[in-house]
Amino acid sequence: DTGVSQNPRHKITKRGQNVTFRCDPISEHNRLYWYRQTLGQGPEFLTYFQNEAQLEKSRLLSDRFSAERPKGSFSTLEIQRTEQGDSAMYLCASSSDGDTQYFGPGTRLTVL
Amino acid sequence: AQSVTQLGSHVSVSEGALVLLRCNYSSSVPPYLFWYVQYPNQGLQLLLKYTSAATLVKGINGFEAEFKKSETSFHLTKPSAHMSDAAEYFCAVSPGSYGGYKYIFGTGTRLKVLA
């Protein structure tokens, strides 16, 4: 059990650019979650997958955001045409039993 | 719908003193409740969870929490604070199978431990 990994750990981009983050869950965890955490706030739910199916998306996930989990293993979160308001820590978590989520270290995005 | 309120965005205690971090929740279904700790530039680490079994839950590093349905509370305590406990603590509620097990987090409490 190597834990949840996220890459990159840090990303600096210019406004208007596209970015993609990757999350590798704990192996055999069938559920995968994405959260966003801004400074001084708790994480906010964005979306989650059960295997490869995306079962729920938050209203926070605008049309510029898309997430995939093509083979039910790793997941990617893409943000198109980034805005300064997208600057945040993006956290990924996985679970097998439904109730306990294990979090990765996060990807910190800075949009200039 | 679910929500979490953490009273006190900053709490300071002396080393060796009792730690009490407050969490109140609102839930339309039987809740699952969690406490996570976050150290700077790191992800969240689970301290303990309540999932409808025993109301007094013991976690890692000497922390415990008690689920009180009548008070809709799930406060986190530790009898004696250590310097290493300085971190940010998040309470979270989940609707469980009623809502995909997603978490709703509070805004966090930053714990400072004074020597």
PDB file of C-alpha atoms in Angstrom, chain A residues 1-6 22-33 49 51 69 71-75 92-97 100-105, chain B residues 36 44-46:
ATOM      1  CA  ASP A   1       0.000   0.000   0.000  1.00  0.00           C
ATOM      2  CA  THR A   2       1.868   3.046  -1.283  1.00  0.00           C
ATOM      3  CA  GLY A   3      -0.890   5.532  -0.627  1.00  0.00           C
ATOM      4  CA  VAL A   4      -2.570   7.976  -2.972  1.00  0.00           C
ATOM      5  CA  SER A   5      -0.156   9.856  -5.213  1.00  0.00           C
ATOM      6  CA  GLN A   6      -0.728  13.075  -7.134  1.00  0.00           C
ATOM      7  CA  ARG A  22      -3.127  13.145 -12.276  1.00  0.00           C
ATOM      8  CA  CYS A  23      -4.185  11.046  -9.312  1.00  0.00           C
ATOM      9  CA  ASP A  24      -3.164   7.454  -8.680  1.00  0.00           C
ATOM     10  CA  PRO A  25      -5.363   5.913  -5.983  1.00  0.00           C
ATOM     11  CA  ILE A  26      -4.521   3.106  -3.624  1.00  0.00           C
ATOM     12  CA  SER A  27      -4.631  -0.025  -5.733  1.00  0.00           C
ATOM     13  CA  GLU A  28      -8.009  -1.763  -5.888  1.00  0.00           C
ATOM     14  CA  HIS A  29      -9.851   1.216  -4.384  1.00  0.00           C
ATOM     15  CA  ASN A  30     -12.946   1.508  -6.518  1.00  0.00           C
ATOM     16  CA  ARG A  31     -13.975   5.006  -5.444  1.00  0.00           C
ATOM     17  CA  LEU A  32     -12.009   8.140  -6.297  1.00  0.00           C
ATOM     18  CA  TYR A  33     -12.834  11.693  -5.228  1.00  0.00           C
ATOM     19  CA  PHE A  49     -15.996   8.088  -9.554  1.00  0.00           C
ATOM     20  CA  ASN A  51     -14.697   2.504 -11.006  1.00  0.00           C
ATOM     21  CA  ARG A  69     -11.012   7.765 -14.883  1.00  0.00           C
ATOM     22  CA  LYS A  71      -9.906   2.316 -16.813  1.00  0.00           C
ATOM     23  CA  GLY A  72     -11.089   2.632 -13.263  1.00  0.00           C
ATOM     24  CA  SER A  73      -7.555   3.153 -11.998  1.00  0.00           C
ATOM     25  CA  PHE A  74      -5.849   6.561 -12.202  1.00  0.00           C
ATOM     26  CA  SER A  75      -7.808   9.752 -12.779  1.00  0.00           C
ATOM     27  CA  CYS A  92      -7.592  13.486  -4.563  1.00  0.00           C
ATOM     28  CA  ALA A  93      -8.849  10.724  -2.284  1.00  0.00           C
ATOM     29  CA  SER A  94      -9.720   7.080  -2.732  1.00  0.00           C
ATOM     30  CA  SER A  95     -11.708   4.522  -0.778  1.00  0.00           C
ATOM     31  CA  SER A  96     -12.710   0.896  -0.939  1.00  0.00           C
ATOM     32  CA  ASP A  97     -15.371   0.624   1.707  1.00  0.00           C
ATOM     33  CA  THR A 100     -13.128   6.156   4.789  1.00  0.00           C
ATOM     34  CA  GLN A 101     -11.269   8.253   2.249  1.00  0.00           C
ATOM     35  CA  TYR A 102      -7.482   8.315   2.006  1.00  0.00           C
ATOM     36  CA  PHE A 103      -6.060  11.552   0.689  1.00  0.00           C
ATOM     37  CA  GLY A 104      -3.098  12.277  -1.517  1.00  0.00           C
ATOM     38  CA  PRO A 105      -0.658  15.149  -0.894  1.00  0.00           C
TER      39      PRO A 105
ATOM     40  CA  TYR B  36      -8.716  14.748   9.743  1.00  0.00           C
ATOM     41  CA  LEU B  44      -5.261  15.063   5.044  1.00  0.00           C
ATOM     42  CA  GLN B  45      -4.639  12.240   7.483  1.00  0.00           C
ATOM     43  CA  LEU B  46      -7.528  10.450   9.168  1.00  0.00           C
TER      44      LEU B  46
END
